[in-house]
GROMACS .gro file of C-alpha atoms in nm:
model
  151
    1MET     CA    1   8.961   5.769  10.146
    2LEU     CA    2   9.300   5.603  10.151
    3ASP     CA    3   9.351   5.303  10.374
    4ALA     CA    4   9.684   5.163  10.498
    5ALA     CA    5   9.739   4.934  10.198
    6SER     CA    6   9.685   5.213   9.946
    7ILE     CA    7   9.916   5.449  10.139
    8ILE     CA    8  10.191   5.186  10.147
    9THR     CA    9  10.143   5.124   9.774
   10LEU     CA   10  10.157   5.498   9.706
   11ILE     CA   11  10.483   5.522   9.905
   12GLY     CA   12  10.620   5.237   9.690
   13LEU     CA   13  10.521   5.425   9.375
   14VAL     CA   14  10.693   5.744   9.494
   15GLN     CA   15  11.006   5.547   9.580
   16GLY     CA   16  10.997   5.378   9.240
   17PHE     CA   17  10.978   5.710   9.057
   18PHE     CA   18  11.255   5.851   9.276
   19LEU     CA   19  11.485   5.554   9.207
   20LEU     CA   20  11.402   5.568   8.837
   21THR     CA   21  11.497   5.937   8.828
   22LEU     CA   22  11.827   5.867   9.005
   23ILE     CA   23  11.914   5.582   8.769
   24LEU     CA   24  11.824   5.787   8.461
   25LEU     CA   25  12.047   6.072   8.579
   26LYS     CA   26  12.340   5.834   8.632
   27LYS     CA   27  12.626   5.876   8.388
   28GLY     CA   28  12.794   5.583   8.218
   29LYS     CA   29  12.499   5.355   8.159
   30ASN     CA   30  12.572   4.996   8.065
   31GLN     CA   31  12.361   4.692   7.988
   32VAL     CA   32  12.289   4.622   8.356
   33THR     CA   33  12.155   4.975   8.398
   34PHE     CA   34  11.910   4.934   8.110
   35PHE     CA   35  11.771   4.609   8.253
   36THR     CA   36  11.747   4.777   8.595
   37ILE     CA   37  11.543   5.056   8.438
   38GLY     CA   38  11.320   4.803   8.262
   39LEU     CA   39  11.262   4.604   8.580
   40LEU     CA   40  11.188   4.918   8.777
   41VAL     CA   41  10.938   5.042   8.516
   42THR     CA   42  10.773   4.699   8.527
   43PHE     CA   43  10.735   4.727   8.905
   44ILE     CA   44  10.605   5.085   8.881
   45VAL     CA   45  10.335   4.997   8.625
   46ASP     CA   46  10.221   4.700   8.829
   47LEU     CA   47  10.217   4.901   9.151
   48GLY     CA   48  10.020   5.174   8.974
   49TRP     CA   49   9.763   4.920   8.863
   50TYR     CA   50   9.738   4.781   9.216
   51PHE     CA   51   9.703   5.132   9.363
   52PHE     CA   52   9.413   5.216   9.131
   53HIS     CA   53   9.259   4.879   9.217
   54LEU     CA   54   9.284   4.954   9.590
   55ILE     CA   55   9.114   5.291   9.561
   56ASP     CA   56   8.847   5.153   9.322
   57GLN     CA   57   8.945   5.374   9.029
   58LEU     CA   58   9.010   5.107   8.765
   59ASP     CA   59   8.687   5.200   8.588
   60GLN     CA   60   8.830   5.550   8.524
   61HIS     CA   61   9.175   5.410   8.435
   62TRP     CA   62   9.060   5.098   8.250
   63TYR     CA   63   9.360   5.094   8.015
   64LEU     CA   64   9.578   4.987   8.309
   65LEU     CA   65   9.407   4.649   8.302
   66GLY     CA   66   9.546   4.585   7.954
   67LEU     CA   67   9.889   4.714   8.052
   68ASP     CA   68   9.896   4.489   8.355
   69SER     CA   69   9.836   4.183   8.140
   70ILE     CA   70  10.143   4.275   7.935
   71VAL     CA   71  10.353   4.357   8.242
   72LEU     CA   72  10.291   4.010   8.384
   73TYR     CA   73  10.498   3.867   8.100
   74LEU     CA   74  10.785   4.112   8.163
   75TYR     CA   75  10.880   4.019   8.520
   76GLY     CA   76  11.053   3.693   8.437
   77PRO     CA   77  11.255   3.809   8.135
   78MET     CA   78  11.355   4.138   8.300
   79LEU     CA   79  11.475   3.971   8.617
   80TYR     CA   80  11.654   3.694   8.426
   81LEU     CA   81  11.826   3.934   8.187
   82TYR     CA   82  11.920   4.168   8.473
   83VAL     CA   83  12.089   3.886   8.664
   84LYS     CA   84  12.249   3.745   8.348
   85SER     CA   85  12.388   4.083   8.242
   86HIS     CA   86  12.505   4.155   8.596
   87PHE     CA   87  12.721   3.840   8.608
   88ASN     CA   88  12.834   3.836   8.243
   89SER     CA   89  13.164   3.978   8.140
   90ASP     CA   90  13.180   4.268   7.897
   91GLU     CA   91  13.254   4.034   7.605
   92GLN     CA   92  12.935   3.832   7.660
   93LYS     CA   93  12.668   4.089   7.578
   94ILE     CA   94  12.308   3.977   7.554
   95THR     CA   95  12.213   3.947   7.188
   96ARG     CA   96  11.903   4.070   7.007
   97VAL     CA   97  11.796   3.712   6.937
   98SER     CA   98  11.797   3.643   7.310
   99LEU     CA   99  11.595   3.959   7.375
  100ILE     CA  100  11.337   3.868   7.110
  101LYS     CA  101  11.311   3.515   7.244
  102HIS     CA  102  11.252   3.631   7.601
  103PHE     CA  103  11.008   3.910   7.519
  104THR     CA  104  10.796   3.713   7.269
  105PRO     CA  105  10.513   3.641   7.518
  106ALA     CA  106  10.484   4.010   7.611
  107LEU     CA  107  10.495   4.115   7.245
  108LEU     CA  108  10.229   3.860   7.152
  109THR     CA  109  10.010   3.979   7.438
  110LEU     CA  110  10.057   4.338   7.321
  111PHE     CA  111   9.969   4.236   6.967
  112PHE     CA  112   9.651   4.053   7.068
  113THR     CA  113   9.532   4.311   7.322
  114SER     CA  114   9.623   4.627   7.127
  115PRO     CA  115   9.281   4.651   6.954
  116LEU     CA  116   9.124   4.672   7.298
  117PHE     CA  117   9.308   4.994   7.379
  118PHE     CA  118   9.115   5.174   7.106
  119ARG     CA  119   8.781   5.116   7.278
  120THR     CA  120   8.608   5.428   7.398
  121THR     CA  121   8.449   5.305   7.720
  122ALA     CA  122   8.562   5.091   8.007
  123THR     CA  123   8.273   4.847   7.973
  124ASN     CA  124   8.359   4.771   7.609
  125PHE     CA  125   8.720   4.721   7.705
  126LEU     CA  126   8.642   4.493   8.001
  127ASP     CA  127   8.393   4.281   7.806
  128ASN     CA  128   8.636   4.231   7.518
  129PHE     CA  129   8.932   4.182   7.753
  130LYS     CA  130   8.759   3.891   7.926
  131ALA     CA  131   8.705   3.730   7.587
  132ILE     CA  132   9.062   3.769   7.461
  133VAL     CA  133   9.266   3.678   7.771
  134PRO     CA  134   9.225   3.298   7.736
  135SER     CA  135   9.358   3.311   7.379
  136THR     CA  136   9.661   3.510   7.499
  137PHE     CA  137   9.742   3.245   7.757
  138ALA     CA  138   9.706   2.979   7.489
  139VAL     CA  139   9.957   3.167   7.270
  140TYR     CA  140  10.198   3.187   7.566
  141SER     CA  141  10.167   2.813   7.626
  142LEU     CA  142  10.232   2.749   7.257
  143HIS     CA  143  10.537   2.978   7.276
  144GLY     CA  144  10.671   2.781   7.574
  145LEU     CA  145  10.621   2.450   7.398
  146LEU     CA  146  10.791   2.569   7.079
  147PHE     CA  147  11.096   2.713   7.253
  148ASP     CA  148  11.129   2.411   7.482
  149PHE     CA  149  11.123   2.191   7.173
  150ILE     CA  150  11.372   2.407   6.980
  151LEU     CA  151  11.616   2.453   7.268
   0.00000   0.00000   0.00000
């Protein structure tokens, strides 16, 4: 049975897919459009995880737990790059080095949690996920220290 919170979340998911469809059908995509699409997909994945959490279906869709840990590291870079590309002139495109630098925590999380996606049952995944999450946060902290020191 759906309660009010899950219905509101489901409405948000439908709106997200509708907006994503409209943006994908738009002609003349530029850099701002691509970061808008990325930010919207990030919101949709996180809302999907929250919806399955609200209706107690995460044990059937256990892989969303791993995706949500990766999505957490995408909010900041997506929002920052969206705003930066929105206010930049056409000559000041965002470079690949900047993209790699900003998405390193998400890529490292994907790298360290990818073996968990090949588990066959939800209990194996959840047991191993609880063991690997602290090391992922340690890698993110190390990443922050290194880039603060370099920059």
